Short mmCIF file of C-alpha atoms in Angstrom, two decimals:
data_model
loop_
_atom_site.label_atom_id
_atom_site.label_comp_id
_atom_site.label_asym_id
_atom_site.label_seq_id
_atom_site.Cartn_x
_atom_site.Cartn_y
_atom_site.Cartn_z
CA UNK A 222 -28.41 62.42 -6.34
CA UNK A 223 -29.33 61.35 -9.60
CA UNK A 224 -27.08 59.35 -12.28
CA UNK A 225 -28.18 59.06 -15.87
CA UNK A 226 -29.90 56.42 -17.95
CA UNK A 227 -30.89 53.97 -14.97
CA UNK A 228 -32.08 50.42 -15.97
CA UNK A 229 -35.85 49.66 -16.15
CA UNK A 230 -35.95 46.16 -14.79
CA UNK A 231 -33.38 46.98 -11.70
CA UNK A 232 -36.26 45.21 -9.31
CA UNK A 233 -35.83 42.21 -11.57
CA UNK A 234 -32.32 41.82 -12.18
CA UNK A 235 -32.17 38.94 -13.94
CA UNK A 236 -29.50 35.97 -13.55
CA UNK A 237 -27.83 35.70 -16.62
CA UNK A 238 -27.42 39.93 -16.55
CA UNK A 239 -25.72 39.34 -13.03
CA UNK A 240 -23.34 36.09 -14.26
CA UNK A 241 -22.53 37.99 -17.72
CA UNK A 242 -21.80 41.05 -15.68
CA UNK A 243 -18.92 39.14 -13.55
CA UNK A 244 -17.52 37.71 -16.91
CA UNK A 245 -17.63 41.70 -18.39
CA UNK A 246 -15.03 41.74 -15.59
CA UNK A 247 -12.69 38.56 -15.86
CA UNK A 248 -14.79 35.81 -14.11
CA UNK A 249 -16.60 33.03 -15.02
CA UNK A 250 -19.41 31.79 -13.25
CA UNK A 251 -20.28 27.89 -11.79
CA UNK A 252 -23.87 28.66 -12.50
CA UNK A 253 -24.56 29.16 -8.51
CA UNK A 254 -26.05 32.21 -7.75
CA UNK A 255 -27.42 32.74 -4.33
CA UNK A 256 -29.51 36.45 -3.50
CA UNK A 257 -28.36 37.38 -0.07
CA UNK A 258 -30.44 39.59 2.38
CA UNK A 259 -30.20 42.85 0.82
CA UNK A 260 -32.78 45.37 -0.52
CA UNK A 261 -31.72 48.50 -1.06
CA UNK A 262 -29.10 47.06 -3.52
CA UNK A 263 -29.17 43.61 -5.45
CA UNK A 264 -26.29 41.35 -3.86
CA UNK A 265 -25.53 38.30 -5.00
CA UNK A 266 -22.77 35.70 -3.85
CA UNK A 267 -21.70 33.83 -7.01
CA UNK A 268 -20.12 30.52 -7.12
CA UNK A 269 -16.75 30.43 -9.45
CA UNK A 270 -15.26 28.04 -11.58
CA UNK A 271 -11.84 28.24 -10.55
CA UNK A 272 -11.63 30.06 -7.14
CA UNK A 273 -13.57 30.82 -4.24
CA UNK A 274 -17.12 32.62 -4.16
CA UNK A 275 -17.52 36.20 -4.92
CA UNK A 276 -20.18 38.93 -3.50
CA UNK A 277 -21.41 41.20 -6.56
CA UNK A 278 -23.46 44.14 -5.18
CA UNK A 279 -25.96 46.17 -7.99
CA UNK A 280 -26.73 49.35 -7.00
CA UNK A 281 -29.74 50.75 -6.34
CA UNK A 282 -29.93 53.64 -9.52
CA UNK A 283 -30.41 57.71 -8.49
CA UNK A 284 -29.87 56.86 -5.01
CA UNK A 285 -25.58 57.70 -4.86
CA UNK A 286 -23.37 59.51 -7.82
CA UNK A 287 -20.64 57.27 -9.33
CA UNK A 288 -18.59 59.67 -7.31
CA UNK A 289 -19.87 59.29 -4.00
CA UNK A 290 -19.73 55.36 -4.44
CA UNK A 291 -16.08 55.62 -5.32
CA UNK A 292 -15.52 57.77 -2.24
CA UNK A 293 -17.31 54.75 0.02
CA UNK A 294 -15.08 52.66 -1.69
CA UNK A 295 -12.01 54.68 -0.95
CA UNK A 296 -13.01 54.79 2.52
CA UNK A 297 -13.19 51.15 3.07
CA UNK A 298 -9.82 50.92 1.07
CA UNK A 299 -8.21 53.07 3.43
CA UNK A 300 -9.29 51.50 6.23
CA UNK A 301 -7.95 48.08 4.82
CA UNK A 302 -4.71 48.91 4.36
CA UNK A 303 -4.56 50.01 8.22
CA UNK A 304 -5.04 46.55 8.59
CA UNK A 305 -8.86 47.01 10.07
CA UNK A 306 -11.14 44.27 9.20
CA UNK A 307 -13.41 45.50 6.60
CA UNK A 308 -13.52 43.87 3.40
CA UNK A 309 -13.46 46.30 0.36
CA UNK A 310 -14.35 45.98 -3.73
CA UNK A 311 -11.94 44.40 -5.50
CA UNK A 312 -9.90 46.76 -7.96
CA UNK A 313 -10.54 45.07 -11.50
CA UNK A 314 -8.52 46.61 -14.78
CA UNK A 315 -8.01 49.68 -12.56
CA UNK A 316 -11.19 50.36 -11.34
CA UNK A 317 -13.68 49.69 -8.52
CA UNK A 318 -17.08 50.16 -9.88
CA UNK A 319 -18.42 48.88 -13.14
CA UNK A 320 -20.77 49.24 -15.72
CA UNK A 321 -23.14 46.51 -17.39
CA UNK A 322 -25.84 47.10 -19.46
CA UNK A 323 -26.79 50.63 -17.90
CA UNK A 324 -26.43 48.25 -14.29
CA UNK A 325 -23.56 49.48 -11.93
CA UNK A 326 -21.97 47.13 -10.00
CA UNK A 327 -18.72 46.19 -7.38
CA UNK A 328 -16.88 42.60 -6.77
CA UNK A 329 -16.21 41.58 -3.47
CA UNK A 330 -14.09 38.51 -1.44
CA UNK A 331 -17.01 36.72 0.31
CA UNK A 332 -16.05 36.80 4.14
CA UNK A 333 -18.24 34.27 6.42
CA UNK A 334 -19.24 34.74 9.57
CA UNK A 335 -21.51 34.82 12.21
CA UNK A 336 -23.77 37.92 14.02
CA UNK A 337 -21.65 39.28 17.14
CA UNK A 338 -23.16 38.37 20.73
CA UNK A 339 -23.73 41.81 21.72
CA UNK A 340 -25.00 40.48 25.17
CA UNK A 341 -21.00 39.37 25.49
CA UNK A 342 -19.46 41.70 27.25
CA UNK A 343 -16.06 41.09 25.62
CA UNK A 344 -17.14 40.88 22.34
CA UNK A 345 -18.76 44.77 22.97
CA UNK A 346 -15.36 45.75 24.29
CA UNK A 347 -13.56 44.02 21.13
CA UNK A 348 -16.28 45.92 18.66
CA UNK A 349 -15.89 49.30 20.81
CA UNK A 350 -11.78 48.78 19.52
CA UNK A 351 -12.40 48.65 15.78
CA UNK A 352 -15.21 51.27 15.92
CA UNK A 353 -12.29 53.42 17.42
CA UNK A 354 -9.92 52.33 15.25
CA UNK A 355 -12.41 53.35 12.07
CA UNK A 356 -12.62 56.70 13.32
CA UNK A 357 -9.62 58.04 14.08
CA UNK A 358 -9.04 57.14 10.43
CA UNK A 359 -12.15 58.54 9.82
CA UNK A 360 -11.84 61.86 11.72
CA UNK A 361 -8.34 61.98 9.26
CA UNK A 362 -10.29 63.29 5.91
CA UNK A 363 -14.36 64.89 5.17
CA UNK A 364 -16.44 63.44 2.58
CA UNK A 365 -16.91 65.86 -0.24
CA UNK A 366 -19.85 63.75 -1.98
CA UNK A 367 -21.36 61.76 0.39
CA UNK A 368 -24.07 63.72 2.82
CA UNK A 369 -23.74 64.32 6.16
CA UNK A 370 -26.52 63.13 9.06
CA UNK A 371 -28.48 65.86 10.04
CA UNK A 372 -31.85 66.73 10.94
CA UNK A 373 -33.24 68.26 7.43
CA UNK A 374 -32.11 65.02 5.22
CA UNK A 375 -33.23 62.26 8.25
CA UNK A 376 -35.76 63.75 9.36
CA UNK A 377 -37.65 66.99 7.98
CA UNK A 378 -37.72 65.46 4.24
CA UNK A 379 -39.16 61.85 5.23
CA UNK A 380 -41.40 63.33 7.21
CA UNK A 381 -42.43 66.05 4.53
CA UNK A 382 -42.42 63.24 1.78
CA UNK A 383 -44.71 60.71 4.13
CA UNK A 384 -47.34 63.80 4.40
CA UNK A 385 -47.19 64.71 0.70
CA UNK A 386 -47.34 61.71 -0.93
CA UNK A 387 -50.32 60.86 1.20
CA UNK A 388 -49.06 57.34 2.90
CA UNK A 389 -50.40 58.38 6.13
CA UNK A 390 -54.40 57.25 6.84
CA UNK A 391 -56.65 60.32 6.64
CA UNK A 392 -57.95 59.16 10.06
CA UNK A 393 -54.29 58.89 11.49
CA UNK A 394 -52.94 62.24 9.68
CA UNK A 395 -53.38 64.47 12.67
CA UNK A 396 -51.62 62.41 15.28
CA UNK A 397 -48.73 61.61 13.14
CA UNK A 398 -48.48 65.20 12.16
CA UNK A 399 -48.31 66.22 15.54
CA UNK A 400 -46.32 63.19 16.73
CA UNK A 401 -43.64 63.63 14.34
CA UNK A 402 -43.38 67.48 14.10
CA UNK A 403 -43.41 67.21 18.38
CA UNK A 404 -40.54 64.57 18.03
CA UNK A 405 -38.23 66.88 15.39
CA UNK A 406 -38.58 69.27 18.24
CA UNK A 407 -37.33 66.90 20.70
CA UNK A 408 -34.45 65.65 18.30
CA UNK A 409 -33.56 69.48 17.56
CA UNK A 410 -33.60 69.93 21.71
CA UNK A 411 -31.20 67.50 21.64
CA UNK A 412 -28.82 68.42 19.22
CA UNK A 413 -28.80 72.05 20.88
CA UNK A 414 -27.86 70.60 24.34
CA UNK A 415 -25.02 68.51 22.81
CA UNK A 416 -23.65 71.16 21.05
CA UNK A 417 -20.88 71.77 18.38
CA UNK A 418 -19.77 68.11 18.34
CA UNK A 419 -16.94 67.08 15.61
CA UNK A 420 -18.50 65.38 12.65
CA UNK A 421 -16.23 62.27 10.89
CA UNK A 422 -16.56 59.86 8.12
CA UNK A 423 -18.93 56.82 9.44
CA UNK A 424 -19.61 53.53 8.65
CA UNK A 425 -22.94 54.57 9.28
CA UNK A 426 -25.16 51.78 9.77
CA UNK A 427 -23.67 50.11 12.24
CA UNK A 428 -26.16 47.20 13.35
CA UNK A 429 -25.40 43.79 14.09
CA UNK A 430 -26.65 42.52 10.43
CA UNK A 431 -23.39 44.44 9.20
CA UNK A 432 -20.82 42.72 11.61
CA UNK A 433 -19.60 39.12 10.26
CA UNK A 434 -17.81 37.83 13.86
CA UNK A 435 -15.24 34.81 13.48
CA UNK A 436 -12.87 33.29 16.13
CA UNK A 437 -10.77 36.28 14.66
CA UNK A 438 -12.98 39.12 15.93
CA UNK A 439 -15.50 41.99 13.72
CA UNK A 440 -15.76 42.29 10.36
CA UNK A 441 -17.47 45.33 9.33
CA UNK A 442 -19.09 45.18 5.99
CA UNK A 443 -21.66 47.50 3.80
CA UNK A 444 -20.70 50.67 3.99
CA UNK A 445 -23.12 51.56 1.67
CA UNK A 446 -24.71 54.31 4.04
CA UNK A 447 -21.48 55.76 4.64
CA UNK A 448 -21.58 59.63 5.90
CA UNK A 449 -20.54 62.05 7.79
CA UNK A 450 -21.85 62.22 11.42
CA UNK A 451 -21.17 62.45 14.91
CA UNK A 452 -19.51 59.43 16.64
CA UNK A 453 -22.23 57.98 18.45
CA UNK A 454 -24.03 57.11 15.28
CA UNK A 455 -21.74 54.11 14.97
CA UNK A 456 -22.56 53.22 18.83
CA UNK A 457 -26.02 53.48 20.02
CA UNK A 458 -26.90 50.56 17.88
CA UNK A 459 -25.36 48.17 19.66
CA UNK A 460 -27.05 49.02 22.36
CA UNK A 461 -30.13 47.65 24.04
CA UNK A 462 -33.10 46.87 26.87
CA UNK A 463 -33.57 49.11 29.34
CA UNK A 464 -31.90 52.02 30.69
CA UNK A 465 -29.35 50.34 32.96
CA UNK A 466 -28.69 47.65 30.40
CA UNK A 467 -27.81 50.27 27.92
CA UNK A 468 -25.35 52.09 30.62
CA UNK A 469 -23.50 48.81 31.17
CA UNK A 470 -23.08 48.12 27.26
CA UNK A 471 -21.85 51.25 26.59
CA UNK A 472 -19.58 51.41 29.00
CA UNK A 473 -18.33 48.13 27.73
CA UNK A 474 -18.63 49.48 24.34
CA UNK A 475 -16.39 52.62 25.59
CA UNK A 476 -13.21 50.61 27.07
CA UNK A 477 -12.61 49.52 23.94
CA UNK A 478 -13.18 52.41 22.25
CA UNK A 479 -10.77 55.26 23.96
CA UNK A 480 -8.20 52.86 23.45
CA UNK A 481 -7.75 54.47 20.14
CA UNK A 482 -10.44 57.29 20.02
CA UNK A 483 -11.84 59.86 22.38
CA UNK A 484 -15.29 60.05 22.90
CA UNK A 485 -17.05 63.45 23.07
CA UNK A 486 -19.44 62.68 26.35
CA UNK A 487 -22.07 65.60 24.84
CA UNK A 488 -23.21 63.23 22.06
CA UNK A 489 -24.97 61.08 24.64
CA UNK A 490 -27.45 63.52 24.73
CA UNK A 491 -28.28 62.74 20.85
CA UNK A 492 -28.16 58.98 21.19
CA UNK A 493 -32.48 59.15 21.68
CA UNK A 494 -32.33 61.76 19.13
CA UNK A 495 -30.57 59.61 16.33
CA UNK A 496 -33.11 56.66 17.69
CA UNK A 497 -35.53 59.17 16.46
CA UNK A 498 -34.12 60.23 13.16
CA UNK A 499 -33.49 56.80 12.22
CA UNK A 500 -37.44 55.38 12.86
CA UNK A 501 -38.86 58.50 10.84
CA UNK A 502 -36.28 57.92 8.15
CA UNK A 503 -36.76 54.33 7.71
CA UNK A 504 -40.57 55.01 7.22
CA UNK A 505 -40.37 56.80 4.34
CA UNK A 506 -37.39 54.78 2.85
CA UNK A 507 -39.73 52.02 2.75
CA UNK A 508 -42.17 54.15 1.42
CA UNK A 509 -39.97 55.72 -1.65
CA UNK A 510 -38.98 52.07 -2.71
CA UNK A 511 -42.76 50.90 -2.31
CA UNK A 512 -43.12 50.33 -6.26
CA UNK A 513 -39.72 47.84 -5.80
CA UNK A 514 -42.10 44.16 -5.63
CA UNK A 515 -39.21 43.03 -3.09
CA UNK A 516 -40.48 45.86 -1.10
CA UNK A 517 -43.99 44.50 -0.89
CA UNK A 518 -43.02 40.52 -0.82
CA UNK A 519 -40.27 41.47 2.00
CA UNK A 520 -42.32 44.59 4.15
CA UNK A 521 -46.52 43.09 3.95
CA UNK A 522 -47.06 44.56 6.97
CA UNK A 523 -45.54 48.33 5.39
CA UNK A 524 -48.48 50.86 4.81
CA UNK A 525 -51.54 49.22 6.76
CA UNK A 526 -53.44 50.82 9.75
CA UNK A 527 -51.65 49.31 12.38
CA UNK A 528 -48.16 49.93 11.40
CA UNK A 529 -49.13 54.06 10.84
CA UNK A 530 -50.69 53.38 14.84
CA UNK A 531 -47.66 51.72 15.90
CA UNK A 532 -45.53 54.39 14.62
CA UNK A 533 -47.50 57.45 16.36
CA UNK A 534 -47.23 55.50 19.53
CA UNK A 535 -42.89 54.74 18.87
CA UNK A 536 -42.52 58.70 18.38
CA UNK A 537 -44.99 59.51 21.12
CA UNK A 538 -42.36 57.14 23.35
CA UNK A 539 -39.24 58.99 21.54
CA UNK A 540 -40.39 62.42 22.76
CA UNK A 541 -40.66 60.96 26.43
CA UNK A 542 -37.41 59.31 26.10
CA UNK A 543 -35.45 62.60 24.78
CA UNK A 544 -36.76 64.52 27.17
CA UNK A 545 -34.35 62.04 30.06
CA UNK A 546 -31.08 62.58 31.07
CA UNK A 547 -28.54 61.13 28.91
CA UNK A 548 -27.09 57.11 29.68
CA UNK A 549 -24.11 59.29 31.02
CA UNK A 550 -24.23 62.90 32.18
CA UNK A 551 -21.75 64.80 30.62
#
């Protein structure tokens, strides 16, 4: 999804681009500028003269239409004003997203916080309620820009742009071939068994990195890779260890969440294939951003022998794991 005349020197966004930007839109900069943990995107919180810290967020060029940012934004909006804690852009002379210098960026209120203790079960329960709160207001509209998670765009095209664009070691090719076309087969297994499950607008990303936790509860933030999916995509990352640690943390995860959503028992059968989607798909994102120099400086280990080994054994493991029951029979 392409947009039109995308900056040059996005992987070098420089400061005073970033402070003028904020004063394009009515504020005026302390000088502070502090690059937060973000690489897809640029983000930035930025002191103020006269009120508290803002979050500015650049985004990434060709990678979402104006549109389909406005329609994340109008998600996030929505969910706000059902009082669920996600923090949205700020609506500046009418508008959302803005334009600087061929960058494209959103304001946001900087929210603190701290990552959730997923080990807790009552903080699980307490995340399991606001997941289920977001989608039943999710399940209430589609998304007409924004994709949907499925098979061909998480997994057959990373796969197909690894092979072609030659990333994988000539001496590694056939095993990753064979482990990543035998894993697809697994994931598509998977999807058949759990059948025609309901897809709903996601957060999408739903780790613990995007959860800001106060005395208050969750906060969800960046809902950058907002789509539409099935349910469990916003739940089997918060889950971990083994089997029966898993079972236990999703059940906590549950009693929370059927307080204001039901959960569709088939999509535990795609919780190993989403595992799976997710690992080939975050391959090849690193590899499509690979000419980004944050890429390199952040990812040194991206690209070398052992990582392409590593990876053939992870999907070898994946096509074990999908081929188990799921945490719960349905």
């Amino acid at each position: 999804m392409k947009t039109s005349n995308p900056p040059r020197n996005f992987s070098t966004l420089p400061p005073d681009c970033v402070l003028n930007a904020l004063e394009s839109v009515g504020f005026y900069s302390d000088g502070r500028l502090l690059a937060l943990n973000s690489y897809e995107n640029r983000v930035y919180q930025i002191g103020m003269e006269e009120r508290a810290p803002l979050v500015a967020k650049f985004y990434r060029p060709e990678r979402w239409t104006d549109a389909a940012i406005l329609e994340e934004h109008a998600f996030v909006q929505e969910l706000a004003e059902r009082e669920i804690p996600v923090v949205p852009a700020l609506v500046l002379n009418g508008k959302t997203l803005h334009n600087f210098e061929g960058f494209r960026f959103a304001v946001f209120p900087k929210h603190g916080g701290r990552a959730p203790e997923l080990e807790n079960r009552h903080t699980l329960e307490w995340m399991g309620r606001f997941l289920g709160r977001i989608h039943s207001i999710g399940a209430l509209k589609t998304f007409r820009e924004r994709p949907s998670l499925d098979i061909a765009s998480f997994g057959e095209q990373p796969r197909d742009y690894l092979l072609t664009h030659e990333f994988i070691p000539a001496d590694l090719n056939a095993a990753y071939r064979s482990a990543v076309n035998q894993a697809l087969d697994g994931v598509s297994h998977c999807f058949a068994r759990a059948g025609d499950v309901n897809a709903l607008r996601l957060h999408g990303d739903c780790h613990a990195g995007n959860v800001l936790w106060t005395d208050d509860g969750p906060h969800f933030v960046d809902f950058d890779d907002s789509r539409m999916g099935p349910a469990v995509q916003d739940l089997w990352m918060l889950l971990s260890g083994d089997r029966s640690d898993m079972v236990r943390q999703l059940s906590d995860v549950l009693a929370g969440y059927e307080d204001f959503c039901d959960f569709d028992q088939r999509e535990l059968h795609l919780v190993e294939a989403l595992r799976t989607l997710r690992l080939i798909h975050y391959a090849a994102w690193l590899a499509q951003r690979w000419d980004d120099p944050a890429f390199k400086q952040a990812f040194p280990w991206f690209n070398t022998q052992r990582y392409w080994q590593d990876r053939i054994l992870e999907l070898r493991e994946q096509i074990a794991l999908m081929d188990e029951p799921p945490l719960w029979q349905a």
